[in-house]
Short mmCIF file of N, CA, C and O in Angstrom, two decimals:
data_model
loop_
_atom_site.label_atom_id
_atom_site.label_comp_id
_atom_site.label_asym_id
_atom_site.label_seq_id
_atom_site.Cartn_x
_atom_site.Cartn_y
_atom_site.Cartn_z
N MET A 1 46.33 21.63 13.29
CA MET A 1 45.29 21.65 12.29
C MET A 1 44.88 23.10 12.03
O MET A 1 44.72 23.89 12.95
N ALA A 2 44.68 23.44 10.77
CA ALA A 2 44.30 24.81 10.38
C ALA A 2 42.88 25.10 10.84
O ALA A 2 42.04 24.20 10.92
N PRO A 3 42.60 26.39 11.13
CA PRO A 3 41.24 26.75 11.52
C PRO A 3 40.25 26.45 10.39
O PRO A 3 40.57 26.61 9.22
N ARG A 4 39.08 26.02 10.78
CA ARG A 4 38.03 25.71 9.81
C ARG A 4 37.36 27.00 9.34
O ARG A 4 37.11 27.91 10.11
N ARG A 5 37.05 27.06 8.07
CA ARG A 5 36.34 28.23 7.55
C ARG A 5 34.85 27.89 7.46
O ARG A 5 34.47 26.85 6.95
N ARG A 6 34.04 28.80 7.98
CA ARG A 6 32.59 28.65 7.88
C ARG A 6 31.95 30.01 8.02
O ARG A 6 32.59 30.97 8.45
N ARG A 7 30.70 30.08 7.68
CA ARG A 7 30.00 31.36 7.79
C ARG A 7 29.42 31.51 9.19
O ARG A 7 29.23 30.52 9.90
N THR A 8 29.12 32.75 9.55
CA THR A 8 28.47 32.96 10.84
C THR A 8 27.01 32.55 10.72
O THR A 8 26.46 32.47 9.61
N ASP A 9 26.37 32.30 11.85
CA ASP A 9 24.96 31.93 11.77
C ASP A 9 24.07 33.13 11.47
O ASP A 9 22.90 32.99 11.21
N ALA A 10 24.65 34.34 11.47
CA ALA A 10 23.91 35.54 11.09
C ALA A 10 24.08 35.85 9.60
O ALA A 10 23.49 36.80 9.10
N ALA A 11 24.85 35.05 8.89
CA ALA A 11 25.13 35.30 7.48
C ALA A 11 23.87 35.48 6.62
O ALA A 11 23.85 36.35 5.74
N PRO A 12 22.80 34.71 6.83
CA PRO A 12 21.61 34.94 6.01
C PRO A 12 21.04 36.35 6.15
O PRO A 12 20.53 36.92 5.18
N LEU A 13 21.15 36.93 7.33
CA LEU A 13 20.67 38.30 7.52
C LEU A 13 21.51 39.30 6.74
O LEU A 13 20.98 40.27 6.17
N PHE A 14 22.81 39.08 6.69
CA PHE A 14 23.69 39.94 5.91
C PHE A 14 23.38 39.80 4.42
O PHE A 14 23.42 40.77 3.67
N THR A 15 23.03 38.59 4.00
CA THR A 15 22.67 38.34 2.61
C THR A 15 21.37 39.06 2.26
O THR A 15 21.26 39.67 1.19
N VAL A 16 20.39 39.01 3.15
CA VAL A 16 19.12 39.70 2.92
C VAL A 16 19.34 41.21 2.86
O VAL A 16 18.79 41.90 1.99
N ALA A 17 20.14 41.74 3.77
CA ALA A 17 20.42 43.18 3.78
C ALA A 17 21.10 43.60 2.47
O ALA A 17 20.73 44.61 1.87
N ALA A 18 22.08 42.84 2.03
CA ALA A 18 22.77 43.15 0.78
C ALA A 18 21.82 43.03 -0.41
O ALA A 18 21.84 43.87 -1.32
N GLY A 19 20.98 42.02 -0.40
CA GLY A 19 20.02 41.84 -1.49
C GLY A 19 19.02 42.97 -1.58
O GLY A 19 18.71 43.47 -2.67
N ALA A 20 18.51 43.41 -0.43
CA ALA A 20 17.57 44.53 -0.41
C ALA A 20 18.26 45.81 -0.88
O ALA A 20 17.67 46.60 -1.64
N TYR A 21 19.50 46.00 -0.47
CA TYR A 21 20.26 47.19 -0.89
C TYR A 21 20.46 47.18 -2.41
O TYR A 21 20.24 48.19 -3.08
N VAL A 22 20.87 46.04 -2.95
CA VAL A 22 21.09 45.93 -4.40
C VAL A 22 19.79 46.18 -5.16
O VAL A 22 19.77 46.87 -6.19
N ALA A 23 18.68 45.63 -4.68
CA ALA A 23 17.38 45.85 -5.32
C ALA A 23 17.02 47.33 -5.31
O ALA A 23 16.52 47.86 -6.32
N ASN A 24 17.28 48.00 -4.21
CA ASN A 24 16.94 49.41 -4.10
C ASN A 24 17.81 50.25 -5.03
O ASN A 24 17.32 51.17 -5.69
N VAL A 25 19.11 49.94 -5.08
CA VAL A 25 20.01 50.66 -5.98
C VAL A 25 19.60 50.42 -7.43
O VAL A 25 19.59 51.35 -8.25
N ALA A 26 19.25 49.19 -7.76
CA ALA A 26 18.85 48.87 -9.13
C ALA A 26 17.58 49.63 -9.52
O ALA A 26 17.50 50.22 -10.62
N LEU A 27 16.60 49.65 -8.63
CA LEU A 27 15.36 50.37 -8.92
C LEU A 27 15.62 51.86 -9.03
O LEU A 27 15.16 52.52 -9.97
N GLY A 28 16.37 52.41 -8.08
CA GLY A 28 16.68 53.84 -8.12
C GLY A 28 17.45 54.24 -9.37
O GLY A 28 17.19 55.27 -9.98
N SER A 29 18.38 53.39 -9.77
CA SER A 29 19.16 53.67 -10.98
C SER A 29 18.28 53.60 -12.23
O SER A 29 18.43 54.42 -13.14
N ALA A 30 17.38 52.63 -12.27
CA ALA A 30 16.48 52.49 -13.42
C ALA A 30 15.54 53.69 -13.52
O ALA A 30 15.26 54.18 -14.62
N VAL A 31 15.09 54.19 -12.39
CA VAL A 31 14.22 55.37 -12.39
C VAL A 31 15.01 56.59 -12.83
O VAL A 31 14.54 57.39 -13.65
N ALA A 32 16.22 56.74 -12.30
CA ALA A 32 17.05 57.89 -12.67
C ALA A 32 17.40 57.88 -14.15
O ALA A 32 17.47 58.95 -14.79
N ALA A 33 17.59 56.70 -14.72
CA ALA A 33 17.91 56.57 -16.14
C ALA A 33 16.65 56.60 -17.01
O ALA A 33 16.74 56.45 -18.23
N LYS A 34 15.51 56.76 -16.39
CA LYS A 34 14.21 56.80 -17.06
C LYS A 34 13.90 55.50 -17.82
O LYS A 34 13.22 55.51 -18.84
N ILE A 35 14.39 54.40 -17.29
CA ILE A 35 14.08 53.09 -17.84
C ILE A 35 12.75 52.60 -17.28
O ILE A 35 11.97 51.95 -17.96
N ILE A 36 12.50 52.95 -16.02
CA ILE A 36 11.26 52.58 -15.33
C ILE A 36 10.60 53.86 -14.82
O ILE A 36 11.27 54.76 -14.31
N ASP A 37 9.29 53.91 -14.96
CA ASP A 37 8.53 55.04 -14.42
C ASP A 37 7.76 54.55 -13.20
O ASP A 37 6.86 53.72 -13.33
N THR A 38 8.15 55.04 -12.05
CA THR A 38 7.48 54.60 -10.81
C THR A 38 6.50 55.64 -10.28
O THR A 38 6.15 55.61 -9.11
N SER A 39 6.05 56.53 -11.14
CA SER A 39 5.15 57.59 -10.66
C SER A 39 3.86 57.02 -10.06
O SER A 39 3.28 57.64 -9.17
N ASN A 40 3.43 55.86 -10.51
CA ASN A 40 2.22 55.25 -9.95
C ASN A 40 2.49 54.34 -8.76
O ASN A 40 1.56 53.90 -8.09
N PHE A 41 3.77 54.04 -8.50
CA PHE A 41 4.09 53.18 -7.36
C PHE A 41 5.42 53.60 -6.72
O PHE A 41 6.32 52.81 -6.54
N ARG A 42 5.49 54.86 -6.35
CA ARG A 42 6.70 55.38 -5.68
C ARG A 42 6.96 54.71 -4.35
O ARG A 42 8.08 54.65 -3.88
N TRP A 43 5.94 54.20 -3.75
CA TRP A 43 6.06 53.54 -2.45
C TRP A 43 7.01 52.35 -2.52
O TRP A 43 7.59 51.96 -1.51
N LEU A 44 7.18 51.76 -3.71
CA LEU A 44 8.02 50.58 -3.84
C LEU A 44 9.47 50.87 -3.45
O LEU A 44 10.09 50.12 -2.70
N HIS A 45 10.01 51.98 -3.95
CA HIS A 45 11.38 52.35 -3.62
C HIS A 45 11.51 52.60 -2.11
O HIS A 45 12.48 52.18 -1.49
N HIS A 46 10.50 53.22 -1.53
CA HIS A 46 10.51 53.48 -0.09
C HIS A 46 10.41 52.18 0.70
O HIS A 46 11.07 52.01 1.73
N ALA A 47 9.57 51.27 0.23
CA ALA A 47 9.41 49.98 0.93
C ALA A 47 10.72 49.18 0.90
O ALA A 47 11.11 48.57 1.91
N ILE A 48 11.40 49.20 -0.24
CA ILE A 48 12.67 48.47 -0.32
C ILE A 48 13.73 49.14 0.55
O ILE A 48 14.55 48.47 1.17
N TYR A 49 13.69 50.47 0.61
CA TYR A 49 14.61 51.20 1.49
C TYR A 49 14.38 50.79 2.96
O TYR A 49 15.33 50.53 3.70
N ILE A 50 13.13 50.74 3.36
CA ILE A 50 12.81 50.34 4.73
C ILE A 50 13.25 48.90 4.98
O ILE A 50 13.82 48.58 6.03
N ALA A 51 13.02 48.02 4.00
CA ALA A 51 13.48 46.63 4.13
C ALA A 51 15.00 46.56 4.27
O ALA A 51 15.52 45.77 5.06
N THR A 52 15.72 47.41 3.54
CA THR A 52 17.18 47.46 3.65
C THR A 52 17.60 47.87 5.06
O THR A 52 18.49 47.26 5.65
N CYS A 53 16.96 48.90 5.58
CA CYS A 53 17.31 49.38 6.93
C CYS A 53 16.99 48.33 7.99
O CYS A 53 17.80 48.10 8.90
N VAL A 54 15.83 47.71 7.90
CA VAL A 54 15.44 46.70 8.88
C VAL A 54 16.36 45.48 8.80
O VAL A 54 16.82 44.96 9.82
N ALA A 55 16.65 45.03 7.58
CA ALA A 55 17.54 43.88 7.42
C ALA A 55 18.95 44.20 7.90
O ALA A 55 19.61 43.35 8.51
N SER A 56 19.42 45.41 7.65
CA SER A 56 20.75 45.81 8.12
C SER A 56 20.79 45.85 9.64
O SER A 56 21.77 45.40 10.25
N ALA A 57 19.74 46.36 10.26
CA ALA A 57 19.68 46.39 11.72
C ALA A 57 19.63 44.98 12.30
O ALA A 57 20.29 44.67 13.29
N ALA A 58 18.88 44.10 11.65
CA ALA A 58 18.81 42.71 12.10
C ALA A 58 20.17 42.03 11.96
O ALA A 58 20.60 41.29 12.86
N ALA A 59 20.85 42.29 10.86
CA ALA A 59 22.19 41.71 10.67
C ALA A 59 23.15 42.25 11.72
O ALA A 59 23.95 41.49 12.29
N PHE A 60 23.07 43.53 12.00
CA PHE A 60 23.93 44.12 13.02
C PHE A 60 23.68 43.50 14.39
O PHE A 60 24.60 43.39 15.20
N SER A 61 22.45 43.07 14.63
CA SER A 61 22.14 42.47 15.93
C SER A 61 22.94 41.18 16.16
O SER A 61 23.06 40.73 17.29
N GLY A 62 23.51 40.63 15.12
CA GLY A 62 24.37 39.46 15.26
C GLY A 62 25.58 39.71 16.13
O GLY A 62 26.22 38.77 16.62
N ILE A 63 25.89 40.98 16.37
CA ILE A 63 27.00 41.33 17.26
C ILE A 63 26.75 40.79 18.67
O ILE A 63 27.68 40.49 19.40
N VAL A 64 25.47 40.65 19.03
CA VAL A 64 25.10 40.19 20.36
C VAL A 64 24.95 38.67 20.42
O VAL A 64 25.44 38.03 21.34
N TRP A 65 24.28 38.09 19.43
CA TRP A 65 23.90 36.70 19.52
C TRP A 65 24.61 35.77 18.54
O TRP A 65 24.52 34.55 18.67
N GLY A 66 25.29 36.33 17.55
CA GLY A 66 25.87 35.49 16.50
C GLY A 66 27.03 34.64 16.96
O GLY A 66 27.76 34.98 17.88
N THR A 67 27.18 33.49 16.30
CA THR A 67 28.33 32.62 16.55
C THR A 67 28.96 32.30 15.20
O THR A 67 28.26 32.25 14.20
N PRO A 68 30.24 32.08 15.14
CA PRO A 68 31.20 32.30 16.21
C PRO A 68 31.27 33.78 16.59
O PRO A 68 31.12 34.64 15.74
N LYS A 69 31.48 34.04 17.86
CA LYS A 69 31.41 35.41 18.40
C LYS A 69 32.34 36.38 17.68
O LYS A 69 31.92 37.46 17.28
N HIS A 70 33.60 36.01 17.54
CA HIS A 70 34.57 36.93 16.93
C HIS A 70 34.15 37.29 15.51
O HIS A 70 34.17 38.45 15.12
N ALA A 71 33.77 36.29 14.73
CA ALA A 71 33.38 36.53 13.34
C ALA A 71 32.10 37.35 13.25
O ALA A 71 31.98 38.23 12.38
N SER A 72 31.15 37.09 14.12
CA SER A 72 29.89 37.84 14.11
C SER A 72 30.13 39.30 14.46
O SER A 72 29.56 40.20 13.84
N ARG A 73 30.97 39.53 15.44
CA ARG A 73 31.30 40.92 15.81
C ARG A 73 32.00 41.62 14.66
O ARG A 73 31.72 42.78 14.37
N ARG A 74 32.93 40.92 14.04
CA ARG A 74 33.67 41.53 12.93
C ARG A 74 32.72 41.90 11.78
O ARG A 74 32.82 42.99 11.22
N ALA A 75 31.81 41.01 11.43
CA ALA A 75 30.86 41.28 10.36
C ALA A 75 29.94 42.44 10.72
O ALA A 75 29.69 43.34 9.90
N ALA A 76 29.44 42.46 11.95
CA ALA A 76 28.55 43.53 12.39
C ALA A 76 29.27 44.87 12.42
O ALA A 76 28.71 45.89 12.01
N LEU A 77 30.51 44.88 12.89
CA LEU A 77 31.26 46.13 12.93
C LEU A 77 31.63 46.62 11.52
O LEU A 77 31.72 47.82 11.29
N ALA A 78 31.81 45.69 10.59
CA ALA A 78 32.07 46.08 9.20
C ALA A 78 30.83 46.73 8.58
O ALA A 78 30.93 47.66 7.78
N LEU A 79 29.66 46.26 8.97
CA LEU A 79 28.39 46.79 8.46
C LEU A 79 27.99 48.10 9.13
O LEU A 79 27.34 48.94 8.50
N ALA A 80 28.38 48.31 10.36
CA ALA A 80 27.91 49.44 11.17
C ALA A 80 28.00 50.81 10.50
O ALA A 80 27.05 51.59 10.57
N PRO A 81 29.11 51.16 9.82
CA PRO A 81 29.17 52.50 9.21
C PRO A 81 28.12 52.75 8.13
O PRO A 81 27.86 53.90 7.78
N ALA A 82 27.50 51.71 7.61
CA ALA A 82 26.44 51.89 6.61
C ALA A 82 25.23 52.59 7.21
O ALA A 82 24.43 53.18 6.48
N ALA A 83 25.11 52.57 8.53
CA ALA A 83 23.96 53.21 9.19
C ALA A 83 23.94 54.71 8.93
O ALA A 83 22.85 55.29 8.78
N ALA A 84 25.09 55.35 8.87
CA ALA A 84 25.13 56.81 8.68
C ALA A 84 24.54 57.23 7.33
O ALA A 84 23.61 58.05 7.30
N PRO A 85 25.01 56.69 6.20
CA PRO A 85 24.38 57.11 4.95
C PRO A 85 22.93 56.65 4.82
O PRO A 85 22.10 57.39 4.29
N LEU A 86 22.61 55.47 5.34
CA LEU A 86 21.22 55.01 5.27
C LEU A 86 20.30 55.93 6.07
O LEU A 86 19.17 56.20 5.65
N ALA A 87 20.79 56.42 7.19
CA ALA A 87 19.97 57.32 8.01
C ALA A 87 19.86 58.71 7.39
O ALA A 87 18.86 59.41 7.57
N ALA A 88 20.86 59.14 6.64
CA ALA A 88 20.87 60.48 6.06
C ALA A 88 20.00 60.59 4.80
O ALA A 88 19.50 61.67 4.49
N ILE A 89 19.82 59.50 4.09
CA ILE A 89 19.13 59.53 2.80
C ILE A 89 17.76 60.23 2.84
O ILE A 89 17.47 61.06 1.98
N PRO A 90 16.89 59.98 3.80
CA PRO A 90 15.57 60.63 3.78
C PRO A 90 15.63 62.15 3.93
O PRO A 90 14.68 62.84 3.57
N TYR A 91 16.71 62.67 4.44
CA TYR A 91 16.81 64.10 4.70
C TYR A 91 17.52 64.87 3.59
O TYR A 91 17.64 66.09 3.68
N LEU A 92 17.99 64.20 2.56
CA LEU A 92 18.77 64.86 1.53
C LEU A 92 17.97 65.24 0.30
O LEU A 92 18.50 65.89 -0.59
N GLY A 93 16.75 64.83 0.21
CA GLY A 93 15.96 65.09 -0.99
C GLY A 93 16.27 64.02 -2.03
O GLY A 93 17.36 63.47 -2.06
N THR A 94 15.32 63.77 -2.88
CA THR A 94 15.49 62.68 -3.84
C THR A 94 15.91 63.16 -5.22
O THR A 94 16.32 62.34 -6.04
N HIS A 95 15.83 64.43 -5.49
CA HIS A 95 16.15 64.92 -6.83
C HIS A 95 17.46 65.68 -6.89
O HIS A 95 17.69 66.43 -7.83
N SER A 96 18.30 65.47 -5.92
CA SER A 96 19.60 66.13 -5.94
C SER A 96 20.68 65.12 -6.27
O SER A 96 20.46 63.91 -6.23
N ARG A 97 21.87 65.60 -6.57
CA ARG A 97 23.01 64.71 -6.85
C ARG A 97 23.46 64.00 -5.58
O ARG A 97 24.11 62.97 -5.65
N ARG A 98 23.16 64.59 -4.42
CA ARG A 98 23.60 63.99 -3.15
C ARG A 98 22.93 62.64 -2.88
O ARG A 98 23.54 61.76 -2.29
N HIS A 99 21.69 62.49 -3.30
CA HIS A 99 20.94 61.27 -2.98
C HIS A 99 21.66 60.00 -3.44
O HIS A 99 21.93 59.12 -2.62
N PRO A 100 22.00 59.87 -4.71
CA PRO A 100 22.68 58.63 -5.12
C PRO A 100 24.09 58.51 -4.55
O PRO A 100 24.55 57.40 -4.26
N ILE A 101 24.77 59.62 -4.37
CA ILE A 101 26.13 59.57 -3.82
C ILE A 101 26.11 59.05 -2.38
O ILE A 101 26.89 58.17 -2.01
N VAL A 102 25.21 59.58 -1.59
CA VAL A 102 25.11 59.13 -0.19
C VAL A 102 24.61 57.69 -0.14
O VAL A 102 25.09 56.88 0.66
N ALA A 103 23.66 57.35 -1.00
CA ALA A 103 23.15 55.98 -1.03
C ALA A 103 24.27 55.00 -1.36
O ALA A 103 24.38 53.94 -0.75
N LEU A 104 25.12 55.35 -2.31
CA LEU A 104 26.23 54.47 -2.69
C LEU A 104 27.34 54.45 -1.65
O LEU A 104 28.15 53.53 -1.63
N ALA A 105 27.37 55.43 -0.76
CA ALA A 105 28.37 55.44 0.30
C ALA A 105 28.20 54.27 1.26
O ALA A 105 29.15 53.86 1.93
N ALA A 106 27.02 53.71 1.32
CA ALA A 106 26.77 52.56 2.18
C ALA A 106 27.29 51.26 1.58
O ALA A 106 27.54 50.29 2.31
N ALA A 107 27.49 51.22 0.28
CA ALA A 107 27.85 49.98 -0.43
C ALA A 107 29.09 49.28 0.11
O ALA A 107 29.04 48.07 0.36
N PRO A 108 30.21 49.98 0.32
CA PRO A 108 31.40 49.25 0.80
C PRO A 108 31.18 48.57 2.14
O PRO A 108 31.71 47.48 2.38
N PHE A 109 30.40 49.17 2.99
CA PHE A 109 30.17 48.62 4.32
C PHE A 109 29.20 47.43 4.28
O PHE A 109 29.37 46.47 5.02
N ILE A 110 28.22 47.51 3.41
CA ILE A 110 27.29 46.40 3.25
C ILE A 110 28.04 45.20 2.66
O ILE A 110 27.88 44.07 3.11
N VAL A 111 28.87 45.45 1.66
CA VAL A 111 29.67 44.36 1.07
C VAL A 111 30.65 43.79 2.09
O VAL A 111 30.80 42.57 2.21
N ALA A 112 31.32 44.66 2.85
CA ALA A 112 32.28 44.19 3.86
C ALA A 112 31.59 43.33 4.91
O ALA A 112 32.12 42.28 5.31
N GLY A 113 30.42 43.74 5.37
CA GLY A 113 29.68 42.94 6.34
C GLY A 113 29.30 41.58 5.77
O GLY A 113 29.43 40.56 6.44
N LEU A 114 28.85 41.58 4.53
CA LEU A 114 28.48 40.33 3.88
C LEU A 114 29.68 39.40 3.74
O LEU A 114 29.60 38.21 4.08
N VAL A 115 30.79 39.93 3.29
CA VAL A 115 31.99 39.11 3.11
C VAL A 115 32.48 38.57 4.46
O VAL A 115 32.80 37.38 4.58
N CYS A 116 32.50 39.42 5.47
CA CYS A 116 32.94 38.97 6.79
C CYS A 116 32.02 37.90 7.37
O CYS A 116 32.45 37.00 8.07
N ALA A 117 30.73 38.01 7.09
CA ALA A 117 29.78 37.03 7.62
C ALA A 117 29.84 35.71 6.86
O ALA A 117 29.61 34.65 7.43
N ARG A 118 30.17 35.76 5.59
CA ARG A 118 30.18 34.54 4.77
C ARG A 118 31.50 33.77 4.87
O ARG A 118 31.49 32.57 4.82
N LEU A 119 32.60 34.47 4.96
CA LEU A 119 33.90 33.81 4.97
C LEU A 119 34.64 34.20 6.24
O LEU A 119 35.28 35.23 6.31
N THR A 120 34.54 33.38 7.23
CA THR A 120 35.17 33.69 8.51
C THR A 120 36.05 32.54 8.94
O THR A 120 35.85 31.40 8.55
N THR A 121 37.03 32.87 9.74
CA THR A 121 37.86 31.84 10.35
C THR A 121 37.31 31.58 11.72
O THR A 121 37.15 32.49 12.53
N ASP A 122 37.01 30.36 12.01
CA ASP A 122 36.44 29.99 13.30
C ASP A 122 37.53 30.06 14.37
O ASP A 122 38.45 29.25 14.38
N ARG A 123 37.43 31.06 15.24
CA ARG A 123 38.39 31.21 16.34
C ARG A 123 37.67 30.91 17.64
O ARG A 123 36.59 31.40 17.88
N LYS A 124 38.32 30.18 18.48
CA LYS A 124 37.68 29.83 19.76
C LYS A 124 38.28 30.61 20.88
O LYS A 124 39.31 31.10 20.89
#
């Protein structure tokens, strides 16, 4: 019988992390394109950034407790490299070209973690 496909039990955390990341990129892009003016509520972008970091850390914690173990580890390890650009963002300044480039550097890892958490082969 072929292995059953199912998501890890940590998959909702990966979904929340990806959702927070997408929201932050959307808001940052809208501000950069001058579609939205956040001068009266700059804290919003920072709050979503913090939510992204916390959700990503929570999703990564699935490496310890998530089941199935192999799939949870794979998803967490796929997400792990996103920590470097997320950690660097506060130190790069917000009005330079580096800020969006480094922020987008986390995208492939966030997507990979989400995909690995949602579509896994159950191995025993």
